[in-house]
Amino acid sequence: MEWKEKICVEPQYSGARIEGDVITLDFVKKMMDDFKNQKCLHKRYAFQIVLQTRDLLRALPSLVDINIPDGKHFTVCGDVHGQYYDLLNIFELNGLPSEDNPYLFNGDFVDRGSFSIEVILTLFAFKCMSPSAIYLARGNHESKSMNKIYGFEGEVKSKLSEIFVELFAEVFCCLPLAHVINEKVFVVHGGLFSVDGVKLSDIRAIDRFCEPPEEGLMCEVLWSDPQPQPGRGPSKRGVGLSFGGDVTKKFLQENNLDLVVRSHEVKDEGYEIEHDGKLITVFSAPNYCDQMGNKGAFIRFEAPDMKPNIVTFAAVPHPDVKPMAYANNFLRLFS
């Protein structure tokens, strides 16, 4: 008996339903609307979305090449951190993901914000509906240890069930670590490396199907931050490193690239351009944790010139559920 037959949908369930195996736009829109009204998706359909996404992601390389045809555009978003109502606002401003309006979400979909389930199921459902409409990269928060502390695990147990904790952990290990757009723009959640000479082929060769290690290329991709001074230094986070403009320039030259786009850090304007214009940080969670007062941003690229066009936006209201509502209680004492 297949798992689908095992999970029965009660007659009184009035939410979105997937008919058969195909996740349609109509279903995704209905689900998003249900989420907006603080309704839950039935576990059966959540299970279906997560398993389908796992199969799609597992087949991808650790570094994914994206090709944007001339005259077409592509949007890169940074951290969303469970801020579902701000995600809906991004789609209002810039359109839903589709073949003609593709997106890359650059990690940290979950944790901190208390609508992480709504965010992750929406992004995953779009991935299932149309794999080339949305690309997803791993962030440092797509990991068991972070999810335990910063709220996602608690939210999964509360809104779905214990079994989904392991399932999401498994799918997060399938997320690619980096993307290259039109052989020119390198997109990664954290940043660059503690050693010179890293080639795109080295990133492609990373065995990513694991929890992030404490050191090495995979760790640095997820955790590093730029610094204004040249060279490399210790990270203020205690993991990864800080890297200067000379490191960025050299990496781009050696790999015949033009630009690094990364996320991972809250910025007042939603973005920051550093390293002589060669590195852009983009962060898409406005008024982060309901207290930072920052704007959010996303970047639109148009082929063939691939110049970054940055759009900023303010936070929108959300239901009265505090950030970190599902977080580890021990941590809440300090937040």
Short mmCIF file of C-alpha atoms in Angstrom, two decimals:
data_model
loop_
_atom_site.label_atom_id
_atom_site.label_comp_id
_atom_site.label_asym_id
_atom_site.label_seq_id
_atom_site.Cartn_x
_atom_site.Cartn_y
_atom_site.Cartn_z
CA MET A 1 0.00 0.00 0.00
CA GLU A 2 1.38 3.40 -0.93
CA TRP A 3 1.73 6.09 1.77
CA LYS A 4 -0.98 8.16 0.07
CA GLU A 5 -3.60 5.50 0.79
CA LYS A 6 -2.46 5.38 4.40
CA ILE A 7 -3.13 9.05 5.08
CA CYS A 8 -6.83 9.62 4.75
CA VAL A 9 -8.34 13.05 4.22
CA GLU A 10 -11.30 13.65 6.53
CA PRO A 11 -14.57 14.62 4.83
CA GLN A 12 -14.69 17.89 6.79
CA TYR A 13 -11.33 19.06 5.36
CA SER A 14 -12.09 22.10 3.20
CA GLY A 15 -8.57 23.17 2.22
CA ALA A 16 -6.55 22.83 -0.97
CA ARG A 17 -6.34 19.35 -2.52
CA ILE A 18 -3.96 17.77 -5.01
CA GLU A 19 -5.83 15.60 -7.52
CA GLY A 20 -3.62 12.64 -8.41
CA ASP A 21 0.11 13.29 -8.72
CA VAL A 22 0.22 16.63 -10.50
CA ILE A 23 0.64 19.84 -8.52
CA THR A 24 -1.15 22.56 -10.49
CA LEU A 25 -1.11 26.35 -10.31
CA ASP A 26 -4.75 26.28 -9.15
CA PHE A 27 -3.77 24.08 -6.22
CA VAL A 28 -0.80 26.30 -5.30
CA LYS A 29 -2.94 29.45 -5.41
CA LYS A 30 -5.63 27.86 -3.23
CA MET A 31 -3.01 26.63 -0.76
CA MET A 32 -1.40 30.09 -0.59
CA ASP A 33 -4.78 31.65 0.04
CA ASP A 34 -5.55 29.11 2.78
CA PHE A 35 -2.18 29.89 4.37
CA LYS A 36 -2.88 33.61 4.15
CA ASN A 37 -6.05 32.96 6.16
CA GLN A 38 -4.06 30.89 8.69
CA LYS A 39 -5.51 27.55 7.58
CA CYS A 40 -3.35 24.45 7.50
CA LEU A 41 -2.66 22.20 4.53
CA HIS A 42 -3.62 18.57 5.10
CA LYS A 43 -0.64 16.38 6.05
CA ARG A 44 -1.29 14.12 3.08
CA TYR A 45 -0.69 16.94 0.59
CA ALA A 46 2.21 18.36 2.57
CA PHE A 47 3.78 14.90 2.43
CA GLN A 48 3.24 14.71 -1.32
CA ILE A 49 4.86 18.13 -1.91
CA VAL A 50 7.88 17.39 0.26
CA LEU A 51 8.51 13.94 -1.27
CA GLN A 52 8.19 15.25 -4.83
CA THR A 53 10.57 18.11 -4.03
CA ARG A 54 13.06 15.66 -2.53
CA ASP A 55 13.13 13.65 -5.77
CA LEU A 56 13.59 16.80 -7.89
CA LEU A 57 16.37 18.26 -5.75
CA ARG A 58 18.23 14.99 -5.27
CA ALA A 59 18.81 14.74 -9.02
CA LEU A 60 20.50 18.16 -9.25
CA PRO A 61 24.23 18.88 -9.10
CA SER A 62 25.69 20.80 -6.12
CA LEU A 63 26.25 23.75 -8.45
CA VAL A 64 23.36 24.42 -10.82
CA ASP A 65 23.79 26.33 -14.09
CA ILE A 66 20.88 28.56 -15.06
CA ASN A 67 20.49 29.88 -18.59
CA ILE A 68 18.36 32.97 -19.23
CA PRO A 69 17.57 33.54 -22.93
CA ASP A 70 18.07 37.03 -24.38
CA GLY A 71 15.20 39.38 -23.62
CA LYS A 72 14.10 37.28 -20.62
CA HIS A 73 14.53 38.23 -16.96
CA PHE A 74 15.37 36.39 -13.73
CA THR A 75 14.81 37.34 -10.07
CA VAL A 76 17.06 36.53 -7.12
CA CYS A 77 15.69 36.76 -3.56
CA GLY A 78 17.65 36.52 -0.33
CA ASP A 79 16.66 35.22 3.12
CA VAL A 80 12.91 34.99 3.77
CA HIS A 81 13.13 33.44 7.27
CA GLY A 82 9.54 32.33 7.68
CA GLN A 83 8.07 35.75 6.84
CA TYR A 84 5.24 34.36 4.72
CA TYR A 85 3.26 37.59 4.33
CA ASP A 86 6.37 39.35 3.00
CA LEU A 87 6.87 36.47 0.55
CA LEU A 88 3.30 37.02 -0.70
CA ASN A 89 4.18 40.69 -1.11
CA ILE A 90 7.22 39.80 -3.25
CA PHE A 91 4.88 37.83 -5.52
CA GLU A 92 2.45 40.77 -5.59
CA LEU A 93 5.24 43.15 -6.62
CA ASN A 94 7.05 40.88 -9.06
CA GLY A 95 4.56 38.21 -10.16
CA LEU A 96 4.23 34.52 -9.29
CA PRO A 97 7.04 32.14 -10.26
CA SER A 98 6.56 30.71 -13.75
CA GLU A 99 8.63 29.62 -16.77
CA ASP A 100 8.54 33.23 -17.97
CA ASN A 101 9.09 34.73 -14.51
CA PRO A 102 11.68 32.48 -12.84
CA TYR A 103 13.09 33.00 -9.33
CA LEU A 104 16.03 31.84 -7.27
CA PHE A 105 15.54 31.83 -3.49
CA ASN A 106 19.01 31.93 -1.99
CA GLY A 107 18.61 29.98 1.25
CA ASP A 108 17.29 30.62 4.78
CA PHE A 109 13.64 30.00 3.91
CA VAL A 110 12.85 28.96 7.49
CA ASP A 111 13.54 29.78 11.18
CA ARG A 112 12.96 32.93 13.21
CA GLY A 113 9.75 34.00 11.45
CA SER A 114 6.78 31.94 12.64
CA PHE A 115 5.30 31.15 9.21
CA SER A 116 8.15 28.93 8.04
CA ILE A 117 5.89 25.99 7.12
CA GLU A 118 3.81 28.27 4.90
CA VAL A 119 6.98 29.62 3.23
CA ILE A 120 8.65 26.26 2.64
CA LEU A 121 5.52 24.47 1.36
CA THR A 122 4.80 27.37 -1.01
CA LEU A 123 8.34 27.39 -2.44
CA PHE A 124 8.40 23.59 -2.68
CA ALA A 125 4.96 23.49 -4.36
CA PHE A 126 6.12 25.94 -7.04
CA LYS A 127 9.20 23.76 -7.56
CA CYS A 128 6.97 20.72 -8.13
CA MET A 129 4.57 22.63 -10.32
CA SER A 130 7.32 23.90 -12.62
CA PRO A 131 10.95 23.03 -11.82
CA SER A 132 12.36 25.76 -14.08
CA ALA A 133 10.12 28.45 -12.52
CA ILE A 134 11.95 28.37 -9.20
CA TYR A 135 15.43 27.47 -8.03
CA LEU A 136 16.25 26.87 -4.37
CA ALA A 137 19.65 27.08 -2.69
CA ARG A 138 20.63 25.83 0.73
CA GLY A 139 21.27 28.37 3.47
CA ASN A 140 22.93 27.84 6.84
CA HIS A 141 19.43 27.59 8.38
CA GLU A 142 18.51 24.60 6.24
CA SER A 143 20.12 22.35 8.84
CA LYS A 144 19.01 20.25 11.82
CA SER A 145 21.05 22.07 14.44
CA MET A 146 19.71 25.51 13.44
CA ASN A 147 16.11 24.28 13.07
CA LYS A 148 16.24 22.85 16.58
CA ILE A 149 17.15 26.23 18.06
CA TYR A 150 15.53 28.88 15.85
CA GLY A 151 11.97 27.62 15.59
CA PHE A 152 11.45 25.52 12.47
CA GLU A 153 11.51 22.17 14.26
CA GLY A 154 8.97 23.35 16.83
CA GLU A 155 6.77 24.77 14.10
CA VAL A 156 6.90 21.52 12.11
CA LYS A 157 5.83 19.52 15.17
CA SER A 158 3.04 21.99 15.90
CA LYS A 159 1.60 22.37 12.38
CA LEU A 160 2.40 18.96 10.84
CA SER A 161 3.95 16.17 12.94
CA GLU A 162 7.16 14.67 14.29
CA ILE A 163 7.74 12.54 11.16
CA PHE A 164 8.08 15.71 9.05
CA VAL A 165 11.07 16.89 11.12
CA GLU A 166 13.23 14.11 9.70
CA LEU A 167 11.70 14.45 6.26
CA PHE A 168 12.50 18.17 5.97
CA ALA A 169 16.02 17.51 7.29
CA GLU A 170 16.50 14.97 4.50
CA VAL A 171 15.18 17.30 1.81
CA PHE A 172 17.35 20.19 3.06
CA CYS A 173 20.38 17.96 2.48
CA CYS A 174 19.35 17.69 -1.18
CA LEU A 175 19.32 21.46 -1.80
CA PRO A 176 22.05 22.67 -4.20
CA LEU A 177 24.77 24.88 -2.70
CA ALA A 178 25.33 27.39 -5.52
CA HIS A 179 23.98 28.66 -8.83
CA VAL A 180 25.64 30.30 -11.82
CA ILE A 181 23.44 32.45 -14.05
CA ASN A 182 24.46 32.77 -17.72
CA GLU A 183 28.04 31.82 -16.84
CA LYS A 184 28.47 35.28 -15.29
CA VAL A 185 26.71 35.63 -11.94
CA PHE A 186 27.72 33.37 -9.04
CA VAL A 187 24.96 33.07 -6.42
CA VAL A 188 25.56 31.51 -3.03
CA HIS A 189 24.01 31.94 0.42
CA GLY A 190 27.07 32.89 2.47
CA GLY A 191 30.19 33.60 0.48
CA LEU A 192 33.67 32.65 -0.62
CA PHE A 193 36.51 30.50 0.60
CA SER A 194 39.44 30.30 2.99
CA VAL A 195 41.75 29.19 0.19
CA ASP A 196 42.55 30.65 -3.23
CA GLY A 197 42.09 28.72 -6.43
CA VAL A 198 38.61 27.29 -5.83
CA LYS A 199 37.06 26.46 -9.18
CA LEU A 200 33.40 26.05 -10.04
CA SER A 201 34.20 22.38 -10.71
CA ASP A 202 35.30 22.03 -7.05
CA ILE A 203 31.91 23.31 -5.89
CA ARG A 204 30.12 21.06 -8.34
CA ALA A 205 32.06 18.12 -6.88
CA ILE A 206 30.98 18.72 -3.25
CA ASP A 207 29.09 15.77 -1.79
CA ARG A 208 26.35 17.88 -0.24
CA PHE A 209 24.03 15.15 1.04
CA CYS A 210 24.82 15.70 4.71
CA GLU A 211 24.44 18.15 7.57
CA PRO A 212 26.81 21.09 6.97
CA PRO A 213 30.32 20.35 8.25
CA GLU A 214 32.24 22.67 10.61
CA GLU A 215 34.85 23.54 7.98
CA GLY A 216 35.69 23.20 4.31
CA LEU A 217 34.05 24.45 1.10
CA MET A 218 30.48 23.46 1.97
CA CYS A 219 30.68 25.19 5.35
CA GLU A 220 32.18 28.35 3.83
CA VAL A 221 29.59 28.56 1.03
CA LEU A 222 26.85 28.62 3.70
CA TRP A 223 28.47 30.74 6.43
CA SER A 224 31.06 33.24 5.11
CA ASP A 225 30.66 37.03 5.01
CA PRO A 226 32.44 39.80 3.08
CA GLN A 227 34.64 42.31 4.89
CA PRO A 228 35.68 45.81 3.75
CA GLN A 229 39.44 45.25 4.26
CA PRO A 230 41.46 43.02 1.92
CA GLY A 231 42.55 39.49 2.80
CA ARG A 232 40.75 37.07 5.07
CA GLY A 233 39.81 37.16 8.71
CA PRO A 234 37.91 35.23 11.34
CA SER A 235 34.12 35.31 11.12
CA LYS A 236 32.08 37.23 13.67
CA ARG A 237 29.79 34.17 13.65
CA GLY A 238 32.46 31.76 14.86
CA VAL A 239 32.04 29.61 11.75
CA GLY A 240 33.10 30.32 8.18
CA LEU A 241 35.31 33.36 7.55
CA SER A 242 35.37 37.00 6.44
CA PHE A 243 36.82 37.69 3.00
CA GLY A 244 37.92 40.92 1.33
CA GLY A 245 37.46 42.45 -2.11
CA ASP A 246 40.75 41.03 -3.35
CA VAL A 247 39.45 37.51 -2.63
CA THR A 248 36.22 38.26 -4.53
CA LYS A 249 38.09 39.75 -7.49
CA LYS A 250 40.46 36.80 -7.75
CA PHE A 251 37.67 34.21 -7.51
CA LEU A 252 35.69 35.98 -10.27
CA GLN A 253 38.75 36.31 -12.53
CA GLU A 254 39.80 32.68 -12.13
CA ASN A 255 36.30 31.46 -12.96
CA ASN A 256 35.55 33.98 -15.71
CA LEU A 257 32.63 35.47 -13.78
CA ASP A 258 31.40 39.07 -13.32
CA LEU A 259 29.56 39.18 -10.01
CA VAL A 260 28.96 37.44 -6.68
CA VAL A 261 25.41 37.64 -5.26
CA ARG A 262 24.95 36.42 -1.70
CA SER A 263 22.50 36.82 1.18
CA HIS A 264 22.95 35.78 4.84
CA GLU A 265 23.15 39.28 6.39
CA VAL A 266 20.37 41.73 7.22
CA LYS A 267 20.91 45.12 5.50
CA ASP A 268 19.06 48.38 6.26
CA GLU A 269 18.13 48.92 2.62
CA GLY A 270 17.60 45.21 1.90
CA TYR A 271 20.85 45.07 -0.05
CA GLU A 272 24.43 46.30 -0.05
CA ILE A 273 26.96 46.59 -2.89
CA GLU A 274 30.58 45.98 -1.87
CA HIS A 275 33.99 44.97 -3.21
CA ASP A 276 34.08 47.58 -6.02
CA GLY A 277 30.64 46.57 -7.22
CA LYS A 278 31.65 42.93 -7.61
CA LEU A 279 29.60 41.64 -4.67
CA ILE A 280 25.96 42.27 -3.78
CA THR A 281 24.23 41.14 -0.60
CA VAL A 282 20.46 40.72 -1.01
CA PHE A 283 18.13 40.10 1.96
CA SER A 284 14.39 39.64 1.47
CA ALA A 285 12.99 39.65 5.02
CA PRO A 286 11.92 43.26 5.74
CA ASN A 287 11.57 44.43 9.35
CA TYR A 288 13.47 41.27 10.21
CA CYS A 289 12.13 39.54 13.33
CA ASP A 290 9.59 42.40 13.62
CA GLN A 291 12.25 44.64 15.08
CA MET A 292 15.08 45.56 12.70
CA GLY A 293 13.15 48.15 10.66
CA ASN A 294 15.10 47.17 7.51
CA LYS A 295 13.72 47.08 4.00
CA GLY A 296 13.73 43.89 1.95
CA ALA A 297 15.08 43.61 -1.58
CA PHE A 298 15.28 41.38 -4.63
CA ILE A 299 17.44 41.62 -7.75
CA ARG A 300 16.15 41.37 -11.31
CA PHE A 301 18.58 40.45 -14.07
CA GLU A 302 17.76 40.78 -17.75
CA ALA A 303 19.63 38.83 -20.42
CA PRO A 304 21.91 39.37 -22.20
CA ASP A 305 23.46 42.33 -20.32
CA MET A 306 22.72 40.83 -16.85
CA LYS A 307 22.95 44.18 -15.06
CA PRO A 308 21.49 43.89 -11.56
CA ASN A 309 18.30 45.90 -11.10
CA ILE A 310 17.59 46.08 -7.36
CA VAL A 311 14.01 46.51 -6.10
CA THR A 312 13.42 47.32 -2.44
CA PHE A 313 10.20 46.95 -0.46
CA ALA A 314 8.84 47.50 3.04
CA ALA A 315 7.33 44.97 5.43
CA VAL A 316 3.61 44.23 5.33
CA PRO A 317 1.41 43.39 8.33
CA HIS A 318 1.07 39.80 9.47
CA PRO A 319 -1.14 37.99 12.00
CA ASP A 320 -0.12 38.45 15.61
CA VAL A 321 2.24 35.52 15.95
CA LYS A 322 5.62 36.65 17.26
CA PRO A 323 8.90 35.69 15.63
CA MET A 324 10.52 32.74 17.42
CA ALA A 325 7.08 31.67 18.72
CA TYR A 326 8.07 28.04 18.11
CA ALA A 327 11.70 28.40 19.14
CA ASN A 328 13.51 26.47 21.78
CA ASN A 329 12.19 27.85 25.10
CA PHE A 330 15.68 28.21 26.51
CA LEU A 331 16.51 30.65 23.73
CA ARG A 332 13.31 32.62 24.16
CA LEU A 333 14.44 33.74 27.60
CA PHE A 334 17.12 35.80 25.89
CA SER A 335 15.30 37.12 22.85
#
